[in-house]
Short mmCIF file of C-alpha atoms and ligand atoms in Angstrom, two decimals:
data_model
loop_
_atom_site.label_atom_id
_atom_site.label_comp_id
_atom_site.label_asym_id
_atom_site.label_seq_id
_atom_site.Cartn_x
_atom_site.Cartn_y
_atom_site.Cartn_z
CA MET I 1 0.00 0.00 0.00
CA LYS I 2 1.36 3.43 -0.99
CA HIS I 3 1.29 6.32 1.46
CA TYR I 4 0.82 9.78 -0.03
CA LEU I 5 1.47 13.03 1.78
CA VAL I 6 -0.63 15.61 -0.08
CA THR I 7 -0.11 19.18 1.10
CA GLY I 8 -2.74 21.82 0.34
CA GLY I 9 -5.37 19.09 -0.06
CA ALA I 10 -8.18 21.34 1.20
CA GLY I 11 -7.62 23.88 -1.58
CA PHE I 12 -8.87 23.90 -5.16
CA ILE I 13 -6.56 21.55 -7.07
CA GLY I 14 -5.37 19.62 -4.01
CA ALA I 15 -8.95 18.68 -3.06
CA ASN I 16 -9.78 17.66 -6.62
CA PHE I 17 -6.62 15.55 -6.64
CA VAL I 18 -7.51 13.85 -3.38
CA LYS I 19 -10.97 13.00 -4.73
CA TYR I 20 -9.43 11.70 -7.95
CA LEU I 21 -6.84 9.57 -6.16
CA LEU I 22 -9.32 7.93 -3.77
CA LYS I 23 -11.55 6.98 -6.70
CA LYS I 24 -8.71 5.75 -8.88
CA HIS I 25 -6.62 3.76 -6.41
CA GLU I 26 -8.17 1.35 -3.95
CA ASP I 27 -5.17 0.48 -1.85
CA ILE I 28 -3.68 3.77 -0.70
CA GLN I 29 -3.33 5.84 2.45
CA LEU I 30 -3.65 9.59 2.03
CA ILE I 31 -2.35 12.05 4.56
CA VAL I 32 -3.43 15.61 3.84
CA LEU I 33 -1.52 18.44 5.48
CA ASP I 34 -3.20 21.80 5.11
CA ASP I 35 -3.06 24.94 7.23
CA LEU I 36 -6.62 25.93 6.28
CA THR I 37 -5.76 29.46 5.23
CA TYR I 38 -8.55 31.53 3.67
CA ALA I 39 -8.17 29.28 0.60
CA GLY I 40 -8.49 25.94 2.38
CA ASN I 41 -11.83 24.63 3.52
CA LEU I 42 -12.77 21.36 5.22
CA GLY I 43 -16.23 21.53 3.62
CA THR I 44 -14.50 20.87 0.31
CA ILE I 45 -13.30 17.45 1.49
CA LYS I 46 -16.12 16.52 3.87
CA GLU I 47 -16.86 13.20 2.14
CA GLU I 48 -13.17 12.24 2.08
CA LEU I 49 -12.88 12.94 5.82
CA LYS I 50 -15.15 9.91 6.38
CA ASP I 51 -12.92 7.60 4.31
CA ALA I 52 -10.77 5.20 6.36
CA ARG I 53 -7.93 5.69 3.85
CA PHE I 54 -7.84 9.44 4.55
CA VAL I 55 -6.18 11.37 7.38
CA PHE I 56 -6.39 15.15 7.74
CA ILE I 57 -3.77 17.13 9.63
CA LYS I 58 -4.05 20.87 10.11
CA GLY I 59 -0.59 22.41 9.99
CA ASN I 60 1.88 24.62 8.19
CA ILE I 61 4.35 23.16 5.68
CA VAL I 62 6.95 25.59 7.03
CA ASP I 63 6.72 23.97 10.49
CA HIS I 64 9.53 21.42 10.89
CA GLN I 65 7.96 19.59 13.81
CA VAL I 66 4.58 19.15 12.16
CA VAL I 67 6.04 17.69 8.97
CA ALA I 68 8.63 15.52 10.75
CA LYS I 69 5.89 14.04 12.95
CA ILE I 70 4.01 12.90 9.85
CA PHE I 71 7.08 11.11 8.48
CA GLU I 72 7.69 9.65 11.93
CA LYS I 73 4.18 8.21 12.07
CA TYR I 74 3.53 7.19 8.44
CA PRO I 75 5.86 5.46 5.93
CA ILE I 76 5.37 8.18 3.31
CA ASP I 77 6.17 7.05 -0.25
CA TYR I 78 5.08 10.10 -2.21
CA VAL I 79 4.95 13.78 -1.33
CA VAL I 80 2.76 15.90 -3.60
CA ASN I 81 3.17 19.56 -2.72
CA PHE I 82 0.14 21.67 -3.67
CA ALA I 83 0.30 23.88 -0.58
CA ALA I 84 1.00 27.45 -1.61
CA GLU I 85 -0.19 30.99 -1.59
CA SER I 86 -1.65 30.92 -5.09
CA HIS I 87 -3.22 34.27 -5.96
CA VAL I 88 -1.16 36.74 -8.01
CA ASP I 89 -3.11 39.81 -6.81
CA ARG I 90 -2.48 38.89 -3.17
CA SER I 91 1.23 38.43 -3.90
CA ILE I 92 1.35 42.00 -5.16
CA GLU I 93 -0.15 43.14 -1.83
CA ASN I 94 1.93 40.91 0.47
CA PRO I 95 4.95 39.26 -1.17
CA GLN I 96 6.57 38.07 2.07
CA LEU I 97 3.95 35.47 2.92
CA PHE I 98 4.43 34.02 -0.58
CA LEU I 99 8.17 33.61 -0.08
CA GLN I 100 7.64 32.01 3.32
CA THR I 101 5.06 29.45 2.30
CA ASN I 102 6.09 28.78 -1.27
CA ILE I 103 9.87 28.71 -0.90
CA LEU I 104 10.62 27.93 2.76
CA GLY I 105 7.70 25.50 2.97
CA THR I 106 9.00 23.61 -0.07
CA GLN I 107 12.53 23.49 1.34
CA ASN I 108 11.21 22.19 4.66
CA LEU I 109 9.29 19.37 2.96
CA LEU I 110 12.32 18.43 0.84
CA ASP I 111 14.62 18.37 3.83
CA ILE I 112 12.39 16.14 5.91
CA ALA I 113 11.63 13.82 2.99
CA LYS I 114 15.37 13.52 2.36
CA LYS I 115 16.05 12.70 5.99
CA TYR I 116 13.36 10.06 6.37
CA TRP I 117 13.94 8.45 2.96
CA THR I 118 17.72 8.10 3.33
CA THR I 119 18.91 4.54 3.97
CA GLY I 120 22.67 5.09 3.55
CA LYS I 121 25.32 6.66 1.32
CA ASP I 122 26.93 5.55 -1.95
CA GLU I 123 30.67 5.48 -2.65
CA ASN I 124 30.62 9.15 -3.72
CA GLY I 125 28.84 10.30 -0.61
CA TYR I 126 25.41 10.76 -2.20
CA PRO I 127 22.46 9.68 -0.06
CA VAL I 128 20.78 6.41 -1.06
CA TYR I 129 17.00 6.39 -0.67
CA ARG I 130 14.23 3.90 0.04
CA LYS I 131 12.98 2.35 -3.23
CA SER I 132 10.03 3.91 -5.09
CA VAL I 133 9.78 7.17 -3.19
CA LYS I 134 9.21 10.49 -4.92
CA TYR I 135 8.70 14.19 -4.21
CA LEU I 136 6.45 15.98 -6.71
CA GLN I 137 6.39 19.77 -6.82
CA VAL I 138 3.21 21.23 -8.29
CA SER I 139 4.40 24.29 -10.14
CA THR I 140 3.00 26.69 -12.69
CA ASP I 141 3.53 27.96 -16.23
CA GLU I 142 3.95 31.44 -14.70
CA VAL I 143 7.58 30.61 -13.90
CA TYR I 144 8.31 31.02 -17.63
CA GLY I 145 7.13 34.64 -17.67
CA SER I 146 4.96 36.12 -20.36
CA LEU I 147 4.58 35.36 -24.08
CA GLY I 148 3.87 37.70 -26.98
CA GLU I 149 1.26 36.84 -29.56
CA THR I 150 2.98 33.62 -30.70
CA GLY I 151 5.02 30.72 -29.31
CA TYR I 152 4.63 28.23 -26.46
CA PHE I 153 6.34 27.43 -23.17
CA THR I 154 8.33 24.19 -23.32
CA GLU I 155 10.31 22.61 -20.49
CA LYS I 156 13.40 24.27 -21.99
CA THR I 157 12.00 27.81 -21.89
CA PRO I 158 14.20 29.90 -19.55
CA LEU I 159 12.64 30.78 -16.21
CA ASP I 160 11.58 34.43 -16.17
CA PRO I 161 9.07 35.07 -13.37
CA ARG I 162 7.59 38.54 -13.18
CA SER I 163 5.21 38.68 -10.21
CA PRO I 164 6.03 38.02 -6.54
CA TYR I 165 3.86 34.89 -6.82
CA SER I 166 5.68 33.50 -9.86
CA ALA I 167 9.06 34.49 -8.39
CA SER I 168 8.21 32.51 -5.25
CA LYS I 169 7.12 29.49 -7.31
CA THR I 170 10.34 29.74 -9.34
CA GLY I 171 12.37 29.87 -6.12
CA ALA I 172 10.61 26.70 -5.03
CA ASP I 173 11.33 24.97 -8.37
CA LEU I 174 15.00 25.91 -8.10
CA ILE I 175 15.34 24.48 -4.61
CA VAL I 176 13.63 21.27 -5.77
CA SER I 177 16.14 21.01 -8.63
CA ALA I 178 18.97 21.73 -6.19
CA TYR I 179 17.90 18.79 -3.98
CA SER I 180 17.76 16.60 -7.07
CA GLU I 181 21.26 17.60 -8.24
CA THR I 182 23.01 17.89 -4.87
CA TYR I 183 21.42 15.00 -2.98
CA ASN I 184 19.99 12.87 -5.82
CA LEU I 185 16.56 13.21 -4.19
CA PRO I 186 13.98 11.60 -6.54
CA VAL I 187 11.79 14.47 -7.70
CA ASN I 188 9.55 15.68 -10.48
CA ILE I 189 8.27 19.17 -11.17
CA THR I 190 5.01 19.72 -13.05
CA ARG I 191 4.19 23.12 -14.54
CA CYS I 192 0.56 23.59 -15.38
CA SER I 193 -1.49 26.32 -17.01
CA ASN I 194 -4.67 27.90 -15.56
CA ASN I 195 -7.05 25.34 -14.06
CA TYR I 196 -10.82 25.70 -13.84
CA GLY I 197 -13.52 23.49 -12.31
CA PRO I 198 -15.38 22.82 -9.04
CA TYR I 199 -14.07 24.19 -5.72
CA HIS I 200 -12.11 27.00 -7.39
CA PHE I 201 -11.88 29.84 -4.89
CA PRO I 202 -14.05 32.79 -6.01
CA GLU I 203 -11.21 35.29 -6.05
CA LYS I 204 -9.95 33.78 -9.33
CA LEU I 205 -11.40 34.92 -12.65
CA ILE I 206 -13.96 32.24 -13.59
CA PRO I 207 -15.52 31.59 -10.14
CA LEU I 208 -15.42 35.33 -9.34
CA ILE I 209 -17.45 36.07 -12.47
CA ILE I 210 -19.98 33.33 -11.59
CA LYS I 211 -20.30 34.56 -8.00
CA ASN I 212 -20.72 38.19 -9.05
CA ILE I 213 -23.45 37.31 -11.54
CA LEU I 214 -25.32 35.34 -8.86
CA GLU I 215 -25.04 38.39 -6.60
CA GLY I 216 -26.01 40.84 -9.34
CA GLU I 217 -22.62 42.58 -9.12
CA LYS I 218 -20.42 44.10 -11.83
CA LEU I 219 -17.80 41.89 -13.48
CA PRO I 220 -14.30 43.39 -13.16
CA VAL I 221 -12.06 42.84 -16.19
CA TYR I 222 -8.48 44.04 -15.80
CA GLY I 223 -7.13 46.39 -18.46
CA ASP I 224 -8.78 45.82 -21.83
CA GLY I 225 -9.41 42.09 -21.31
CA SER I 226 -6.99 41.05 -24.06
CA ASN I 227 -4.69 38.99 -21.79
CA VAL I 228 -4.62 35.33 -22.71
CA ARG I 229 -4.65 32.28 -20.44
CA ASP I 230 -4.48 28.59 -21.41
CA TRP I 231 -7.34 26.86 -19.55
CA LEU I 232 -7.33 23.24 -18.38
CA TYR I 233 -10.12 21.35 -16.62
CA VAL I 234 -8.86 20.52 -13.13
CA GLU I 235 -9.50 16.76 -13.42
CA ASP I 236 -7.18 16.61 -16.43
CA HIS I 237 -4.47 18.22 -14.30
CA CYS I 238 -5.09 15.62 -11.55
CA LYS I 239 -4.74 12.78 -14.08
CA ALA I 240 -1.45 14.23 -15.27
CA ILE I 241 -0.06 14.45 -11.74
CA ASP I 242 -1.09 10.86 -10.99
CA LEU I 243 0.74 9.74 -14.16
CA VAL I 244 3.88 11.72 -13.34
CA ILE I 245 4.04 10.28 -9.81
CA LEU I 246 3.78 6.73 -11.09
CA ASN I 247 5.66 6.93 -14.41
CA GLY I 248 7.49 10.26 -14.64
CA LYS I 249 11.25 9.97 -15.18
CA ILE I 250 13.13 10.93 -12.04
CA GLY I 251 14.47 14.48 -12.09
CA GLU I 252 12.30 15.60 -15.02
CA VAL I 253 10.04 18.59 -15.47
CA TYR I 254 6.68 18.10 -17.22
CA ASN I 255 4.57 20.92 -18.66
CA ILE I 256 0.81 20.39 -18.50
CA GLY I 257 -1.63 22.43 -20.56
CA GLY I 258 -4.90 22.23 -22.39
CA HIS I 259 -4.06 23.80 -25.78
CA ASN I 260 -6.95 26.02 -24.94
CA GLU I 261 -6.02 29.69 -25.14
CA LYS I 262 -8.70 32.26 -24.44
CA LYS I 263 -8.72 36.02 -23.98
CA ASN I 264 -10.07 37.06 -20.58
CA ILE I 265 -12.86 39.10 -22.14
CA ASP I 266 -14.01 36.06 -24.13
CA ILE I 267 -14.02 33.91 -20.99
CA VAL I 268 -16.17 36.50 -19.21
CA LYS I 269 -18.64 36.81 -22.11
CA LEU I 270 -18.90 33.03 -22.45
CA THR I 271 -19.56 32.68 -18.72
CA ILE I 272 -22.33 35.29 -18.88
CA ALA I 273 -23.95 33.63 -21.90
CA THR I 274 -23.69 30.12 -20.40
CA ILE I 275 -25.24 31.12 -17.06
CA ARG I 276 -28.13 32.79 -18.85
CA ARG I 277 -28.69 29.80 -21.14
CA LEU I 278 -28.62 27.31 -18.24
CA MET I 279 -31.13 29.47 -16.33
CA GLU I 280 -33.41 29.67 -19.32
CA GLU I 281 -33.24 25.88 -19.75
CA ASN I 282 -33.78 25.21 -16.05
CA PRO I 283 -35.75 27.97 -14.28
CA ASP I 284 -34.87 26.37 -10.90
CA TYR I 285 -31.39 27.80 -11.29
CA LYS I 286 -32.87 31.32 -11.12
CA LYS I 287 -33.47 30.69 -7.41
CA THR I 288 -29.70 31.02 -6.89
CA LEU I 289 -29.86 34.69 -7.92
CA LYS I 290 -29.87 37.34 -5.22
CA LYS I 291 -31.98 39.53 -7.51
CA LYS I 292 -35.20 37.47 -7.52
CA GLY I 293 -37.63 37.30 -10.42
CA ASN I 294 -38.17 35.59 -13.72
CA ASP I 295 -36.61 38.29 -15.85
CA ILE I 296 -32.93 37.56 -16.38
CA SER I 297 -32.39 39.84 -19.36
CA TRP I 298 -30.07 41.90 -17.11
CA ILE I 299 -27.55 39.00 -17.27
CA ASN I 300 -25.72 40.41 -20.26
CA ASN I 301 -22.40 41.96 -21.27
CA ASP I 302 -23.37 45.32 -19.74
CA LEU I 303 -22.36 43.79 -16.40
CA ILE I 304 -18.72 43.94 -17.56
CA THR I 305 -16.66 46.77 -16.11
CA PHE I 306 -13.11 47.43 -17.23
CA VAL I 307 -11.00 48.21 -14.16
CA LYS I 308 -7.42 49.26 -13.47
CA ASP I 309 -4.97 46.69 -14.80
CA ARG I 310 -3.03 44.30 -12.54
CA LEU I 311 0.50 45.60 -11.91
CA GLY I 312 2.98 43.82 -14.21
CA HIS I 313 0.10 41.87 -15.77
CA ASP I 314 1.54 38.97 -17.85
CA HIS I 315 0.13 39.16 -21.36
CA ARG I 316 -0.12 35.57 -22.51
CA TYR I 317 0.56 32.03 -21.27
CA ALA I 318 0.47 28.98 -23.54
CA ILE I 319 1.85 25.53 -22.78
CA ASP I 320 3.32 23.01 -25.16
CA PRO I 321 2.43 19.67 -23.48
CA ALA I 322 4.21 17.50 -26.13
CA LYS I 323 6.63 15.97 -23.62
CA ILE I 324 4.02 14.59 -21.21
CA THR I 325 1.90 13.43 -24.16
CA ASN I 326 4.79 11.63 -25.87
CA GLU I 327 6.38 10.15 -22.73
CA LEU I 328 3.38 9.39 -20.54
CA GLY I 329 0.44 9.32 -22.97
CA TRP I 330 -1.37 12.21 -21.26
CA TYR I 331 -3.72 14.49 -23.14
CA PRO I 332 -6.45 16.92 -22.03
CA GLU I 333 -9.69 14.91 -22.21
CA THR I 334 -12.23 17.58 -21.31
CA LYS I 335 -13.22 19.96 -24.10
CA PHE I 336 -13.50 23.53 -22.86
CA GLU I 337 -17.13 23.86 -24.03
CA ASP I 338 -18.07 20.86 -21.84
CA GLY I 339 -15.81 21.77 -18.91
CA ILE I 340 -17.16 25.29 -18.55
CA VAL I 341 -20.77 24.04 -18.54
CA LYS I 342 -19.93 21.37 -15.93
CA THR I 343 -18.17 24.02 -13.84
CA ILE I 344 -20.99 26.56 -14.00
CA ARG I 345 -23.61 23.90 -13.19
CA TRP I 346 -21.53 22.88 -10.18
CA TYR I 347 -21.50 26.45 -8.84
CA LEU I 348 -25.23 26.85 -9.46
CA GLU I 349 -25.88 23.65 -7.52
CA ASN I 350 -23.39 24.35 -4.71
CA GLN I 351 -24.02 27.95 -3.81
CA HIS I 352 -23.70 27.09 -0.12
CA TRP I 353 -20.03 26.30 -0.81
CA ILE I 354 -19.46 29.81 -2.15
CA GLU I 355 -21.10 31.26 0.97
CA GLU I 356 -19.04 29.03 3.24
CA VAL I 357 -15.67 29.95 1.75
CA THR I 358 -16.35 33.64 1.30
CA SER I 359 -17.42 34.34 4.87
CA GLY I 360 -15.05 35.39 7.65
CA GLU I 361 -11.50 36.29 6.91
CA TYR I 362 -11.79 36.22 3.15
CA GLN I 363 -14.81 38.51 3.20
CA ARG I 364 -12.91 41.15 5.17
CA TYR I 365 -9.94 40.95 2.81
CA TYR I 366 -12.19 41.13 -0.21
CA GLU I 367 -13.93 44.29 0.96
CA GLN I 368 -10.63 45.92 1.79
CA MET I 369 -9.18 45.19 -1.62
CA TYR I 370 -12.15 45.38 -3.95
CA GLY I 371 -14.57 47.48 -1.93
CA ASN I 372 -14.22 50.45 -4.27
CA ARG I 373 -15.03 48.50 -7.44
P1 LIG G 1 -5.47 27.25 -3.48
O1 LIG G 1 -5.08 28.61 -3.06
O2 LIG G 1 -6.88 26.99 -3.89
O3 LIG G 1 -5.12 26.19 -2.35
C1 LIG G 1 -3.94 26.24 -1.61
C2 LIG G 1 -4.09 25.33 -0.40
O4 LIG G 1 -2.85 25.35 0.33
C3 LIG G 1 -5.17 25.77 0.58
O5 LIG G 1 -5.92 24.67 1.01
C4 LIG G 1 -4.40 26.39 1.74
O6 LIG G 1 -5.06 26.27 2.99
C5 LIG G 1 -3.12 25.56 1.71
N1 LIG G 1 -1.97 26.28 2.29
C6 LIG G 1 -1.57 27.54 2.03
N2 LIG G 1 -0.47 27.84 2.76
C7 LIG G 1 -0.18 26.72 3.49
C8 LIG G 1 0.85 26.41 4.41
N3 LIG G 1 1.79 27.29 4.74
N4 LIG G 1 0.86 25.17 4.95
C9 LIG G 1 -0.09 24.26 4.64
N5 LIG G 1 -1.09 24.52 3.78
C10 LIG G 1 -1.13 25.73 3.21
O7 LIG G 1 -4.47 26.88 -4.66
P2 LIG G 1 -4.69 26.00 -5.97
O8 LIG G 1 -5.23 26.87 -7.03
O9 LIG G 1 -5.39 24.75 -5.60
O10 LIG G 1 -3.17 25.68 -6.34
C11 LIG G 1 -2.53 24.54 -5.79
C12 LIG G 1 -1.10 24.49 -6.32
O11 LIG G 1 -1.10 24.41 -7.73
C13 LIG G 1 -0.27 25.72 -5.97
O12 LIG G 1 1.03 25.30 -5.66
C14 LIG G 1 -0.28 26.55 -7.25
O13 LIG G 1 0.89 27.32 -7.34
C15 LIG G 1 -0.32 25.47 -8.30
N6 LIG G 1 -0.97 25.81 -9.57
C16 LIG G 1 -2.22 26.34 -9.59
C17 LIG G 1 -2.84 26.59 -10.83
C18 LIG G 1 -4.24 27.16 -10.90
O14 LIG G 1 -4.70 27.48 -12.00
N7 LIG G 1 -4.97 27.29 -9.80
C19 LIG G 1 -2.16 26.31 -12.01
C20 LIG G 1 -0.86 25.78 -11.94
C21 LIG G 1 -0.29 25.52 -10.71
O1 LIG G 2 -1.17 30.04 -15.01
C1 LIG G 2 -1.30 29.33 -13.82
C2 LIG G 2 -1.73 30.27 -12.71
O2 LIG G 2 -3.10 30.60 -12.96
C3 LIG G 2 -1.55 29.68 -11.33
O3 LIG G 2 -0.19 29.46 -11.10
C4 LIG G 2 -2.13 30.62 -10.26
O4 LIG G 2 -2.05 30.02 -8.98
C5 LIG G 2 -3.58 30.89 -10.61
O5 LIG G 2 -4.14 31.79 -9.68
C6 LIG G 2 -3.71 31.45 -12.03
O6 LIG G 2 -3.13 32.77 -12.11
P1 LIG G 2 -3.81 33.93 -12.97
O7 LIG G 2 -3.33 35.23 -12.47
O8 LIG G 2 -3.71 33.65 -14.42
O9 LIG G 2 -5.36 33.68 -12.53
P2 LIG G 2 -6.55 34.69 -12.15
O10 LIG G 2 -7.80 33.89 -12.12
O11 LIG G 2 -6.21 35.52 -10.97
O12 LIG G 2 -6.60 35.65 -13.42
C7 LIG G 2 -6.83 35.12 -14.72
C8 LIG G 2 -6.78 36.30 -15.68
O13 LIG G 2 -7.94 37.12 -15.46
C9 LIG G 2 -5.59 37.21 -15.49
O14 LIG G 2 -5.15 37.69 -16.75
C10 LIG G 2 -6.12 38.37 -14.65
C11 LIG G 2 -7.57 38.47 -15.10
N1 LIG G 2 -8.54 38.90 -14.06
C12 LIG G 2 -8.53 38.28 -12.86
C13 LIG G 2 -9.43 38.65 -11.88
C14 LIG G 2 -9.39 38.00 -10.52
C15 LIG G 2 -9.48 39.88 -14.36
O15 LIG G 2 -9.51 40.43 -15.50
N2 LIG G 2 -10.38 40.23 -13.40
C16 LIG G 2 -10.38 39.67 -12.16
O16 LIG G 2 -11.22 40.06 -11.29
#
């Protein structure tokens, strides 16, 4: 039986990964370490909490004692590090927290994994590790910087982070590579494009737009809306990570992306049109609107408001996933047109989740930052 330590498993992608893993593999033990920041929520994994194969531990990845205790208690085979401060806008407000969690937290996990996995030394002084262990760092395409109108990020693209968030993720990637080179620690790094799907925190573009429509609020689009992101359905990302853990070549980086570039303004317009269509098809969905009534003609592009641009806003991201496709047979299975409908339906049917995660601390932060919009 394999033991996984999944950090950040109460957040968006981590929780989707945990759900995916428990469905896919019968004989596993999952230990989730999550500090339940504003972005982590136990409600997201409430079914998994009842599963005998699942253990939840609240704690910070930066905390040596907390992490060491887990390795002491469980024979961890795989570490999958999702835990991070993940929102670019927040990193512009408070870079330090991003460096602490994303860089120091990663280094702490690596160090403890190295210690507990070491069984001896080889003739050159390199540590020798237990068989079949691996550390997987969940990274991002943002470490490659920003593209112009053409071209793609490959694994060979030079690292060129431009926001405090992407700089912190790059720092983490570099320390992972350093542990691989210096100590031969078995690692992989995955670099994925923008995910979308259920449980996405409503500070990020797609869920924010859905939430604002349900609340009858304006839809803030940064700059002129021409920035491009490469969207991937979250379950496809989870499948890729599962494949890399099991079959990825030690020490390699794998880019993961959906070949699905969209301008922000087009994403927002499509979200508006899809919500309206789903409500017309199923009038029950109208009950989720704060503004009650049968008339939903107000759900239209006039809700869009162009606001001040993000500082240092990266223009375009686009991933070339050829390596993971050729080596591991991965490809994005969910077409965007289907994924966005599934996602919007999920939010319409799980409005209580939005309320749960946007109360308390997040709400205060949100008002402070966006109150004037
Ligand atoms: P998220 O913000 O939704 O979730 C992050 C989780 O980490 C939360 O549950 C939070 O409580 C936890 N966490 C934060 N700091 C912690 C700490 N110090 N100790 C323990 N737990 C802590 O993020 P997400 O969107 O699910 O992203 C997960 C990972 O994937 C991140 O590393 C991110 O950089 C990367 N990534 C995200 C995307 C995307 O589109 N969302 C794309 C590529 C890569
Ligand atoms: O590319 C992968 C990255 O994608 C991940 O590493 C990050 O963790 C994740 O948050 C995401 O970063 P982005 O900055 O691309 O995502 P966000 O949803 O914040 O913004 C998407 C685009 O939409 C971006 O160009 C900014 C724009 N935007 C965002 C918000 C929140 C708006 O126009 N209006 C908004 O209100």
